Coordinates of N, CA and C in Angstrom, one line a residue:
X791 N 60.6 -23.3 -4.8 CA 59.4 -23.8 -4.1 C 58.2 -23.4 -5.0
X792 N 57.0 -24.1 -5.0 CA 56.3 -23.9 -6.1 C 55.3 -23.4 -5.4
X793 N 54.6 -22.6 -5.8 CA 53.4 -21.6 -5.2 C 52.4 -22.6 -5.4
X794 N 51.8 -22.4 -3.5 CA 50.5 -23.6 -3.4 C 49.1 -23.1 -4.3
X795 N 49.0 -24.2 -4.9 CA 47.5 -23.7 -5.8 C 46.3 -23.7 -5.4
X796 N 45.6 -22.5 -5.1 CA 44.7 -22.4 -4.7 C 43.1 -22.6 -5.5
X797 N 42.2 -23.1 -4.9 CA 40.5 -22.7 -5.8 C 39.8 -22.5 -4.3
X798 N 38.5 -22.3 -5.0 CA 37.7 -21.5 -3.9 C 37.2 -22.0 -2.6
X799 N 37.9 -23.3 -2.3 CA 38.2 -23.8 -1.1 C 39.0 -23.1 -0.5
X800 N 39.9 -23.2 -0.8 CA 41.6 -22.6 0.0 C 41.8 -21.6 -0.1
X801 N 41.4 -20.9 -0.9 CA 41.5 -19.3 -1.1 C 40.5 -18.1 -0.5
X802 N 41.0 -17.6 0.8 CA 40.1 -17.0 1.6 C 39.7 -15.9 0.5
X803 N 40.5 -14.9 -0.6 CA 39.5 -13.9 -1.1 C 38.1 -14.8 -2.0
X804 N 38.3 -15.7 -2.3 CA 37.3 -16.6 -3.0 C 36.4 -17.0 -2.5
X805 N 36.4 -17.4 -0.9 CA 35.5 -17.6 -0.2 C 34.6 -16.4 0.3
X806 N 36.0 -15.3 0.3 CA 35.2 -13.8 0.6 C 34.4 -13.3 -0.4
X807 N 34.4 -13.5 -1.8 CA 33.8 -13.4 -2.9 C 32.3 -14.2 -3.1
X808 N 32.6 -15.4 -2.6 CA 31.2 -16.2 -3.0 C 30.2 -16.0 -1.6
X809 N 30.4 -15.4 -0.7 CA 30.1 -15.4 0.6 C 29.2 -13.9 0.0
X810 N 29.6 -13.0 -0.6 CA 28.9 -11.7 -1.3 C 28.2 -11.9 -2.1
X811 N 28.6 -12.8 -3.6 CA 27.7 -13.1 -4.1 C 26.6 -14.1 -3.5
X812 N 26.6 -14.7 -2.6 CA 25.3 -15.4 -2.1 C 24.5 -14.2 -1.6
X813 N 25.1 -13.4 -0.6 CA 24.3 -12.9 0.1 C 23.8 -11.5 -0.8
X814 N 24.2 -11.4 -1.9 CA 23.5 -10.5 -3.2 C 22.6 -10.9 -4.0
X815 N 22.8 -12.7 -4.0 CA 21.6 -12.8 -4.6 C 20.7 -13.4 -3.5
X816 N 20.6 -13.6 -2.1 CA 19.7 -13.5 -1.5 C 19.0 -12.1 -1.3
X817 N 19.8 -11.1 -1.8 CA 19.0 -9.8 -1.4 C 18.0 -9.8 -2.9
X818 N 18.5 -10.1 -3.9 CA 17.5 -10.4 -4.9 C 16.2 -11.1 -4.9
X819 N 16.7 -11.8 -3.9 CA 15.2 -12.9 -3.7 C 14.6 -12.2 -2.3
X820 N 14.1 -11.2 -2.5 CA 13.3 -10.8 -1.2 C 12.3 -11.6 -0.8
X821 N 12.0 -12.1 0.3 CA 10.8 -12.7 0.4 C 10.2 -12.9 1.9
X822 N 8.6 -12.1 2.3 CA 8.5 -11.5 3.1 C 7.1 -13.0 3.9
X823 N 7.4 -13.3 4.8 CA 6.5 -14.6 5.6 C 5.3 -14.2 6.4
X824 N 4.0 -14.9 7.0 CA 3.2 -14.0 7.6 C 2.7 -15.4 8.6
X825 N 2.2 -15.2 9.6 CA 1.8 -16.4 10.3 C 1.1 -15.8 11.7
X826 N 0.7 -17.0 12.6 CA -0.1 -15.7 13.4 C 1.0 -17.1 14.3
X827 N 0.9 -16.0 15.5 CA 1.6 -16.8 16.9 C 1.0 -16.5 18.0
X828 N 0.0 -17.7 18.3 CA -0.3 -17.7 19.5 C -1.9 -16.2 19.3
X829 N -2.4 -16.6 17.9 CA -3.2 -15.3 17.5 C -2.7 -14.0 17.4
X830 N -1.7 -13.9 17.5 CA -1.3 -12.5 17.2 C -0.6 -12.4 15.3
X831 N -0.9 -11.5 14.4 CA -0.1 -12.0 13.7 C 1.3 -11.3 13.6
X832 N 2.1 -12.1 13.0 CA 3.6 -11.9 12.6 C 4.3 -11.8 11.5
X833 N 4.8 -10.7 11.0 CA 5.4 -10.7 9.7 C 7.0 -10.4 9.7
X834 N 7.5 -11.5 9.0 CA 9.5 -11.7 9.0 C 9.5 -10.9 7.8
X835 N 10.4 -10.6 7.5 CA 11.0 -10.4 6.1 C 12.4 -11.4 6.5
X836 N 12.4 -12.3 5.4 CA 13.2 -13.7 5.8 C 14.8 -12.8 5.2
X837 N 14.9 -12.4 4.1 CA 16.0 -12.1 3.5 C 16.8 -11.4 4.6
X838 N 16.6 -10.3 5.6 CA 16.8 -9.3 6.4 C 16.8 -10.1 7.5
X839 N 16.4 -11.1 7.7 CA 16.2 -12.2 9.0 C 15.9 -11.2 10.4
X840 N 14.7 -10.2 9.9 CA 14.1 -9.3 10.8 C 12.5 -9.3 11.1
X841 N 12.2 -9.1 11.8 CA 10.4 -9.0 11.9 C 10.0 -7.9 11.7
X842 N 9.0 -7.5 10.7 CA 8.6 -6.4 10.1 C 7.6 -5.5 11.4
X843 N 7.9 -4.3 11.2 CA 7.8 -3.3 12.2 C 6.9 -2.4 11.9
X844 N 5.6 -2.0 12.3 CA 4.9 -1.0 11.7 C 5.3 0.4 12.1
X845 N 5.9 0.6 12.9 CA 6.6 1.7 13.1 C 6.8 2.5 12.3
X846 N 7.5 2.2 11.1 CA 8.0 3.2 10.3 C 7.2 3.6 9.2
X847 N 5.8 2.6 9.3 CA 5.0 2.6 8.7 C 3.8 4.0 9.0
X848 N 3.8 3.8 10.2 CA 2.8 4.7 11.1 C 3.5 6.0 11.0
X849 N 4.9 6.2 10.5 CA 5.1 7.8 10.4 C 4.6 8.2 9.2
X850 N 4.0 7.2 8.3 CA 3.4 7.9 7.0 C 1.6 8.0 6.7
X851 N 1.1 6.7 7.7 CA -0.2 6.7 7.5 C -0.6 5.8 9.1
X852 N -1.5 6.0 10.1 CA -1.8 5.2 11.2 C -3.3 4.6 11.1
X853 N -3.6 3.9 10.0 CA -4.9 2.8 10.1 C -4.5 2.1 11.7
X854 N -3.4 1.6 11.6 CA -3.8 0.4 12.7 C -2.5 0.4 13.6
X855 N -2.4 1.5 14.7 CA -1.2 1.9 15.4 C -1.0 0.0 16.2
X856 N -2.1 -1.0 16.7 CA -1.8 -1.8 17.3 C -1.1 -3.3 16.4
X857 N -1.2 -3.2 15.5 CA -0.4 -4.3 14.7 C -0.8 -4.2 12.8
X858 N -0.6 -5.2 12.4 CA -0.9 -5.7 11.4 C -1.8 -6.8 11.1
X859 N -2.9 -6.7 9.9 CA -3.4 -7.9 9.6 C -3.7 -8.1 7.8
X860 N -4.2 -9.6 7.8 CA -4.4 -9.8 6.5 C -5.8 -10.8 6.3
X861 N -5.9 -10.6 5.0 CA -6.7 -11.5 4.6 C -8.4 -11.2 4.1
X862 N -8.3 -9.6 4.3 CA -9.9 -8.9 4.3 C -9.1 -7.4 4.0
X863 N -10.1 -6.6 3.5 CA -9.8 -5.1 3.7 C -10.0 -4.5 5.1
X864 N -9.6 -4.0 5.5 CA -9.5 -2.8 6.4 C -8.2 -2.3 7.0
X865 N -8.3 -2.0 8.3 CA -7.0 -1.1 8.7 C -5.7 -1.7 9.4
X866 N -5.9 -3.0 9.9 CA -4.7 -3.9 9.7 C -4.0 -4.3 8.4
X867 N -5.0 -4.8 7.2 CA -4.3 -5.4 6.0 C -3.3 -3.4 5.5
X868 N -4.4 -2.2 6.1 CA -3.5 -1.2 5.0 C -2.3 -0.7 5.7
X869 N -2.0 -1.2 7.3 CA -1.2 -0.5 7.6 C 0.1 -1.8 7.3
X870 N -0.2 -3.3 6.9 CA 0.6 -3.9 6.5 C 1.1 -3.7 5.3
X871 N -0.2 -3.1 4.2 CA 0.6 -2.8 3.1 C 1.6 -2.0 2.7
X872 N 1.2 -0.6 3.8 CA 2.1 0.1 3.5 C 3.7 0.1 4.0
X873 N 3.4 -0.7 5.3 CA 4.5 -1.4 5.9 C 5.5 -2.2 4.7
X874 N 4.9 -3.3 4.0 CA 5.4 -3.9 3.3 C 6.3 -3.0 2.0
X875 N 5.3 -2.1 1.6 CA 5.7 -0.8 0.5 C 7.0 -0.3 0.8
X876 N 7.2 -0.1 1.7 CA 8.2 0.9 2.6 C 9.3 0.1 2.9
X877 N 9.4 -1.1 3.3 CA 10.4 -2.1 3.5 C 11.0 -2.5 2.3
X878 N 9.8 -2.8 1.6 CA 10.8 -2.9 -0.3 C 11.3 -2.7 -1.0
X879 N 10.4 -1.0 -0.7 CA 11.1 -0.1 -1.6 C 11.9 0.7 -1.4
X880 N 11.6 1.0 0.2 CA 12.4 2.2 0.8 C 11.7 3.9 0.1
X881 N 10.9 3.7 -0.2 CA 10.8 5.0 -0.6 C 9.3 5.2 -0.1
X882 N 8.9 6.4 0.5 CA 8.0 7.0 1.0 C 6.4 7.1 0.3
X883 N 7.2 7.9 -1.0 CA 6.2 8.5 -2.3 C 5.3 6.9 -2.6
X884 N 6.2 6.3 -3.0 CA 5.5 4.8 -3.8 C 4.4 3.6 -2.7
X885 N 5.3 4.1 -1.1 CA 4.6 3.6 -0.6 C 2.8 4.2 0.2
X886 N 3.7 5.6 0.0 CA 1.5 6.4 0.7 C 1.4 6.1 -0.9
X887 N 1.7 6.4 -2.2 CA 0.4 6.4 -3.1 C -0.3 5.1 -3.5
X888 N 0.5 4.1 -3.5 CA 0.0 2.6 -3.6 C -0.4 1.7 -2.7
X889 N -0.3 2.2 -1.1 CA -0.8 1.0 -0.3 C -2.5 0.7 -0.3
X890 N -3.5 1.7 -0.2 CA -4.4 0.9 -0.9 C -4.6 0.3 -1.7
X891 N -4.1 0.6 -2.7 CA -4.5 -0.9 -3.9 C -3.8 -1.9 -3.7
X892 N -2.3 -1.8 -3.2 CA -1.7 -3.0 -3.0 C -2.6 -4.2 -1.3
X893 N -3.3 -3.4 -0.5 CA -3.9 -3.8 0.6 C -5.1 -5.0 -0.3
X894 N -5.8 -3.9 -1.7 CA -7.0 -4.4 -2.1 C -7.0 -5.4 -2.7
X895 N -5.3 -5.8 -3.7 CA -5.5 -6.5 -4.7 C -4.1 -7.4 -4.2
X896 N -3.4 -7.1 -3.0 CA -2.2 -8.1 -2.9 C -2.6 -8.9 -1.0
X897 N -2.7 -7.6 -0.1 CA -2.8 -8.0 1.1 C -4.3 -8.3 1.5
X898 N -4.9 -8.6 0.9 CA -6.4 -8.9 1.4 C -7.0 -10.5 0.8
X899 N -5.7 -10.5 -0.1 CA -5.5 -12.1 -0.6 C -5.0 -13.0 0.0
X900 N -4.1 -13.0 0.8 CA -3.3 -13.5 1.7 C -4.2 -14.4 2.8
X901 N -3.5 -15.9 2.4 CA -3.8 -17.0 3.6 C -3.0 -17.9 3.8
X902 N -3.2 -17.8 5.5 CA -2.4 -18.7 6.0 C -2.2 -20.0 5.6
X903 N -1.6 -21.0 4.8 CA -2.3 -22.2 4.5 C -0.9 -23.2 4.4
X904 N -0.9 -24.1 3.7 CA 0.2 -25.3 3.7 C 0.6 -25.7 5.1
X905 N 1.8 -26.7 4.9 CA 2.6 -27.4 6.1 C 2.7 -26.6 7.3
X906 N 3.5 -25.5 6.4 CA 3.7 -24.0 7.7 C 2.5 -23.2 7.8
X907 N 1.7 -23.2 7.7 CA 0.3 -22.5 8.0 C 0.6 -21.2 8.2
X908 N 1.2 -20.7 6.4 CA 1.9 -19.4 7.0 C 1.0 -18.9 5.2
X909 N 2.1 -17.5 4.6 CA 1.4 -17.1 4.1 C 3.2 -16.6 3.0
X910 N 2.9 -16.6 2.5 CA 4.9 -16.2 1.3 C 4.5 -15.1 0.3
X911 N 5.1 -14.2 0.2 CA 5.1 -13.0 -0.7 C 6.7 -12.6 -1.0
X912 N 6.6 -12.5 -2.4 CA 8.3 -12.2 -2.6 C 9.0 -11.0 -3.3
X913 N 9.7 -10.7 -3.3 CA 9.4 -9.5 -4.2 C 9.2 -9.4 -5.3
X914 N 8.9 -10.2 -6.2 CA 9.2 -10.8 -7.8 C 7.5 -10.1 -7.7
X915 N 6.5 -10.6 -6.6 CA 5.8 -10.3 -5.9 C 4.9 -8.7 -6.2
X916 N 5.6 -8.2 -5.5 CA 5.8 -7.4 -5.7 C 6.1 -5.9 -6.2
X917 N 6.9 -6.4 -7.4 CA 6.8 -5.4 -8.5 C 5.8 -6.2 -9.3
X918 N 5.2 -7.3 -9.4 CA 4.3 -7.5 -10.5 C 3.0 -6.7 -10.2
X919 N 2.6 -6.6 -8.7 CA 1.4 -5.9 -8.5 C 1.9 -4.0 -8.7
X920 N 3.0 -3.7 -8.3 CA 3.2 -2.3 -8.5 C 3.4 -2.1 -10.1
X921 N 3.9 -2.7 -10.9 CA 3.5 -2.4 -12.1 C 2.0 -2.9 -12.9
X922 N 0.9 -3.0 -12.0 CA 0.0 -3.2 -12.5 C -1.1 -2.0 -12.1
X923 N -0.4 -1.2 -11.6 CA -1.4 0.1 -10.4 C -1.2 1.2 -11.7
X924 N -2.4 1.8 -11.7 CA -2.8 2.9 -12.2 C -2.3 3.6 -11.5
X925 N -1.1 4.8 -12.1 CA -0.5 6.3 -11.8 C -1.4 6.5 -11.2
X926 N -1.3 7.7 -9.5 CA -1.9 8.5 -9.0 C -1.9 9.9 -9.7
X927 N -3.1 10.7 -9.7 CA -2.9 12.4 -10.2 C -3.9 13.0 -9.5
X928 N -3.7 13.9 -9.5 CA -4.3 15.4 -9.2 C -5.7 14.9 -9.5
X929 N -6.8 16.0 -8.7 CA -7.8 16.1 -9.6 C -7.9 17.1 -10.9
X930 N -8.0 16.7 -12.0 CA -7.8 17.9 -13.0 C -9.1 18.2 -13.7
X931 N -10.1 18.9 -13.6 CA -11.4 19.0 -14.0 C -11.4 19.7 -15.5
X932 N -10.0 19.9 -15.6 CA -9.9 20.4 -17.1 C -8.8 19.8 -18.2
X933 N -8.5 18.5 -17.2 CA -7.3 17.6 -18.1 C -6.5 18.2 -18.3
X934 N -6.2 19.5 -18.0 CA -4.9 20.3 -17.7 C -3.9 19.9 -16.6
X935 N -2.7 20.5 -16.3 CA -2.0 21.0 -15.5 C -2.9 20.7 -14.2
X936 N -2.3 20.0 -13.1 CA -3.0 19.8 -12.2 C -3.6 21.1 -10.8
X937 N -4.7 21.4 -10.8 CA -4.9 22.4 -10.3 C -4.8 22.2 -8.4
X938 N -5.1 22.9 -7.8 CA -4.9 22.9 -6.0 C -6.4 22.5 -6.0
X939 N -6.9 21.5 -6.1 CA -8.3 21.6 -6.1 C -8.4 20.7 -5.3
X940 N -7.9 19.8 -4.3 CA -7.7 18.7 -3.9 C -7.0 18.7 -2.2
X941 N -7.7 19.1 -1.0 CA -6.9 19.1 0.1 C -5.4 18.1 -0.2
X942 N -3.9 18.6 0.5 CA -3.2 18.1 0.4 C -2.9 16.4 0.7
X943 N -3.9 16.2 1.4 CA -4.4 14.7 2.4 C -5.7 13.8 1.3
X944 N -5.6 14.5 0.6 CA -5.8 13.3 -0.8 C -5.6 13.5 -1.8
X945 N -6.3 11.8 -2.2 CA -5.3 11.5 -4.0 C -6.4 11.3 -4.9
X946 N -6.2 10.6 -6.4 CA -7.3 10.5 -6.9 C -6.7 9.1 -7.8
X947 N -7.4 8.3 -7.9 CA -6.7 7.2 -8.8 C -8.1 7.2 -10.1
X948 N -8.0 7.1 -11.6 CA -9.1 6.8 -12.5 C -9.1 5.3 -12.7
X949 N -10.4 4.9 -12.9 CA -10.6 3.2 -13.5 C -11.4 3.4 -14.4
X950 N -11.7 2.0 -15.1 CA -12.4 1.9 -16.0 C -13.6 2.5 -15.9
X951 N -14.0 2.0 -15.0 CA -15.8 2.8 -14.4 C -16.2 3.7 -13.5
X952 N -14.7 4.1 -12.6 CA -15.2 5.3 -11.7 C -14.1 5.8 -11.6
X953 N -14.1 6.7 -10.5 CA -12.8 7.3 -10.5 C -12.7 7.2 -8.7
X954 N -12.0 6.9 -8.2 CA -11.8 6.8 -6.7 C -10.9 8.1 -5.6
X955 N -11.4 9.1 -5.5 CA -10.6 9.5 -4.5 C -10.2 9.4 -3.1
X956 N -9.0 8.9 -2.6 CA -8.7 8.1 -1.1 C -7.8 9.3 -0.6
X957 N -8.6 9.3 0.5 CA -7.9 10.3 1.8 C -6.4 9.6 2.3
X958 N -5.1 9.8 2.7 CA -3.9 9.2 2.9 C -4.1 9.0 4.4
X959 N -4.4 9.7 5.2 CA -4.4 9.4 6.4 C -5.3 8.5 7.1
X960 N -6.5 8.7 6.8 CA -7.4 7.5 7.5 C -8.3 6.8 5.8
X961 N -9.2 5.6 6.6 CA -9.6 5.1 5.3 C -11.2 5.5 5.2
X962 N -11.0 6.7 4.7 CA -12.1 7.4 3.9 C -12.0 7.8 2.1
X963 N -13.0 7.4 1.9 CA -13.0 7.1 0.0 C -14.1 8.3 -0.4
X964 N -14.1 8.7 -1.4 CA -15.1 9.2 -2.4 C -15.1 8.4 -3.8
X965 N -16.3 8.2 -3.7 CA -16.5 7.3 -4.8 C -17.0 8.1 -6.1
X966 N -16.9 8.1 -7.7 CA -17.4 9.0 -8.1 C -17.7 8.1 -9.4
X967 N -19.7 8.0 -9.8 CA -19.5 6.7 -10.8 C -20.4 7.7 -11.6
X968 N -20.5 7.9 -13.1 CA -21.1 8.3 -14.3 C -22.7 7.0 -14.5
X969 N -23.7 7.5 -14.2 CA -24.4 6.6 -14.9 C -25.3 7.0 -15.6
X970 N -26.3 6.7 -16.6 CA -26.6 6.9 -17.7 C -27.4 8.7 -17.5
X971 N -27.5 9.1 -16.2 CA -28.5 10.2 -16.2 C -27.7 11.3 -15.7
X972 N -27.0 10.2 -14.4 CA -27.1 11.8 -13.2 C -25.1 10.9 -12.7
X973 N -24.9 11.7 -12.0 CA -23.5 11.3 -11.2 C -23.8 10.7 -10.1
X974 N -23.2 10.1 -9.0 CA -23.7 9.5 -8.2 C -22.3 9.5 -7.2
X975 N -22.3 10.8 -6.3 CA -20.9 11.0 -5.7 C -21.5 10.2 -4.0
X976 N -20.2 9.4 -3.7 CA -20.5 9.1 -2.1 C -19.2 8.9 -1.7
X977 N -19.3 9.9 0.1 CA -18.3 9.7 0.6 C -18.0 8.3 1.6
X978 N -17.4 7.5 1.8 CA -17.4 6.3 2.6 C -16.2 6.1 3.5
X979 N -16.5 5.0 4.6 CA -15.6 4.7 5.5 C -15.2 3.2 5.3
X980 N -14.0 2.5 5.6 CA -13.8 1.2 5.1 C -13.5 1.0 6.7
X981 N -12.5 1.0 7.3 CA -12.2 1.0 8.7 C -11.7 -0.4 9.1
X982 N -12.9 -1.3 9.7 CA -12.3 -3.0 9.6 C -13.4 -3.5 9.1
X983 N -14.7 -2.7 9.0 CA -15.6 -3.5 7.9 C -15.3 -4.0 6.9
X984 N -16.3 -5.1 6.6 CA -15.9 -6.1 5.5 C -16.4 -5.0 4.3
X985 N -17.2 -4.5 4.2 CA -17.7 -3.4 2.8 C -17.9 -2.1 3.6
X986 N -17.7 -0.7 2.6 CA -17.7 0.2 3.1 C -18.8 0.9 3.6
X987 N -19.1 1.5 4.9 CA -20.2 2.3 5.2 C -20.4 4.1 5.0
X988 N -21.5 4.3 4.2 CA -21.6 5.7 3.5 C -21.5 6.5 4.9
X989 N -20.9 7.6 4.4 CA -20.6 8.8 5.1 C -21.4 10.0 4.4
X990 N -22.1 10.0 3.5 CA -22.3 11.3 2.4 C -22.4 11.1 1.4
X991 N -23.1 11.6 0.3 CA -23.1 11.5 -1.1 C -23.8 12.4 -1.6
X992 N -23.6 12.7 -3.1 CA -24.5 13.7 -3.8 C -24.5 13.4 -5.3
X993 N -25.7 14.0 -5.5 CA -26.3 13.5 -7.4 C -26.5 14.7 -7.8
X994 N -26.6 14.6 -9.1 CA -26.5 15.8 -10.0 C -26.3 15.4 -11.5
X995 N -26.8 15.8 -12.9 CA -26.8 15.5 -13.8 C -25.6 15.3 -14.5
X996 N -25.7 14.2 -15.0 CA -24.2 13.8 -15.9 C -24.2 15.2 -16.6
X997 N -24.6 16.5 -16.9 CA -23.9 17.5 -17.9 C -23.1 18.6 -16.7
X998 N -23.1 18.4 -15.6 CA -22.8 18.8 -14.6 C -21.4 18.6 -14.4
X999 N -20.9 19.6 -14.1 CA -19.3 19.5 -13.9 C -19.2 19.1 -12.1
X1000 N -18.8 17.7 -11.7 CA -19.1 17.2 -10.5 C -17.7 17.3 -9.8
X1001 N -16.7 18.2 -10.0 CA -15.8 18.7 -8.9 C -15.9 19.4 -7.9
X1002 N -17.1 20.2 -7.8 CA -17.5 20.7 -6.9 C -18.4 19.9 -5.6
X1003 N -19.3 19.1 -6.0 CA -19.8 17.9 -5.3 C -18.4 17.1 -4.8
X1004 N -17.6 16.6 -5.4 CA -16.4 15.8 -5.1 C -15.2 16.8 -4.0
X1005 N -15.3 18.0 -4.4 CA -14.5 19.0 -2.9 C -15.5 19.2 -1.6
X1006 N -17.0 19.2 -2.0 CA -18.0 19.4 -1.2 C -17.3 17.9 0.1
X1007 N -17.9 16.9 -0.3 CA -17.6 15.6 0.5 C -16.0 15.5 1.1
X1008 N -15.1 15.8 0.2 CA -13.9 15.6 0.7 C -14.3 16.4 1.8
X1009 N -14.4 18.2 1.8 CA -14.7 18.8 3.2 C -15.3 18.4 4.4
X1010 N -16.4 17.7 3.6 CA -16.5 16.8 5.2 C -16.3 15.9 5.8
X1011 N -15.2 15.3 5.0 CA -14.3 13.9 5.9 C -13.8 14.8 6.4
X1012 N -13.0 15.9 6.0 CA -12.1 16.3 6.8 C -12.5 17.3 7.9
X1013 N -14.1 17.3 7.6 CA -14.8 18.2 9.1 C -15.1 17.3 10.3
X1014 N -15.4 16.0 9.4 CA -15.5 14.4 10.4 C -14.5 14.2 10.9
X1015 N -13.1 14.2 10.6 CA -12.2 13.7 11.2 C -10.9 14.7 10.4
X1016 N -10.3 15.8 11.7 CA -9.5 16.8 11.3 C -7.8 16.1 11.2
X1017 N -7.6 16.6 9.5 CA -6.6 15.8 9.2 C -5.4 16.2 9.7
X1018 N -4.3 15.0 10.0 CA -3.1 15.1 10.8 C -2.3 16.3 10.2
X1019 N -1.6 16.8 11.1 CA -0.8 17.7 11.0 C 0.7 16.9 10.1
X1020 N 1.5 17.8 9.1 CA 2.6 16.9 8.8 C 3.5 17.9 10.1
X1021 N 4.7 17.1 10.4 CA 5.6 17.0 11.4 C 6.8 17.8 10.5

């Protein structure tokens, strides 16, 4: 009797095989939906065929314990981003050091728009904007070895023209810009305003070593608003 010949119809390990590979390369194609229902909004991650949950987001930073939003800066779009961070990447570190810029330059772009009056992000997405983020570091006032000079509850990111240090737990900034004379340190609040509102600042001569102005201000966000305990 001749052995029945099988292809990937008839052959259950073959069907069990291409049934893995689909669902391997759907995991490759991540891609995360946004839409509002009924004014609330909603975010799926389609690949996971699950609805994105700020929950696990809020164990690392709480802008916006009551949901998610997009489309503007403030404390909905950052607790989506870091939500989003954390869902893609799974990793903690990548997601507190980059969800502000990813809020500033990926989730604050976001509109609802086309057929589905929704909003598409993929992860292709994704790493394009994370490999476009300037490394976080220490403050280093001596371009050395990074010193303790920085409460543990903030970071410092450098740009072309200023240098930005952001508080991890709420959205408070120090801004720090060189101009032709003097420094020009301000501490600010972003919150759900559309632009940020000063909290503090201080001047002092560009020959001036301005770390000390820049720990000054950090101490009083964190005399404004006493930073979370870690768990």
């Amino acid at each position: 009797m001749q052995p029945m010949e099988t292809n990937s119809t008839t052959d259950p390990r073959a069907v069990v095989q291409d049934t893995d590979e689909r669902c391997q390369a759907s995991t490759d194609r991540v891609e995360y939906v946004g839409m509002r229902v009924d004014g609330t909004p909603v975010v799926l991650n389609l690949t996971a065929h699950e609805r994105l949950s700020p929950d696990r987001s809020l164990s690392l930073v709480r802008h916006s314990p009551v949901g998610f939003d997009w489309g503007y800066v403030g404390s909905g779009p950052a607790q989506l981003a870091c939500a989003l961070l954390l869902d893609y990447t799974d990793n903690e570190t990548v997601a507190q050091q980059h969800y502000i810029q990813f809020r500033d330059a990926v989730v604050s772009q976001l509109v609802c728009d086309g057929p589905a009056d929704c909003w598409h992000l993929t992860g292709e997405d994704i790493e394009a904007a994370l490999a476009e983020f300037e490394e976080y570091r220490a403050l280093t006032p001596d371009g050395g070895m990074p010193p303790s000079s920085l409460p543990a509850n903030w970071s410092a990111v450098s740009r072309t023209d200023r240098t930005v240090f952001q508080r991890r737990d709420i959205d408070h900034y120090v801004v720090l810009a060189e101009g032709s004379e003097e420094w020009l340190i301000i501490l600010c609040a972003q919150g759900d305003r559309a632009y940020p509102a000063p909290l503090g600042h201080r001047t002092l001569p560009v020959e001036n070593d301005p770390v000390s102005a820049v720990q000054a201000l950090v101490a009083e966000s964190n005399d404004l608003v006493e930073p979370e305990e870690d768990n």
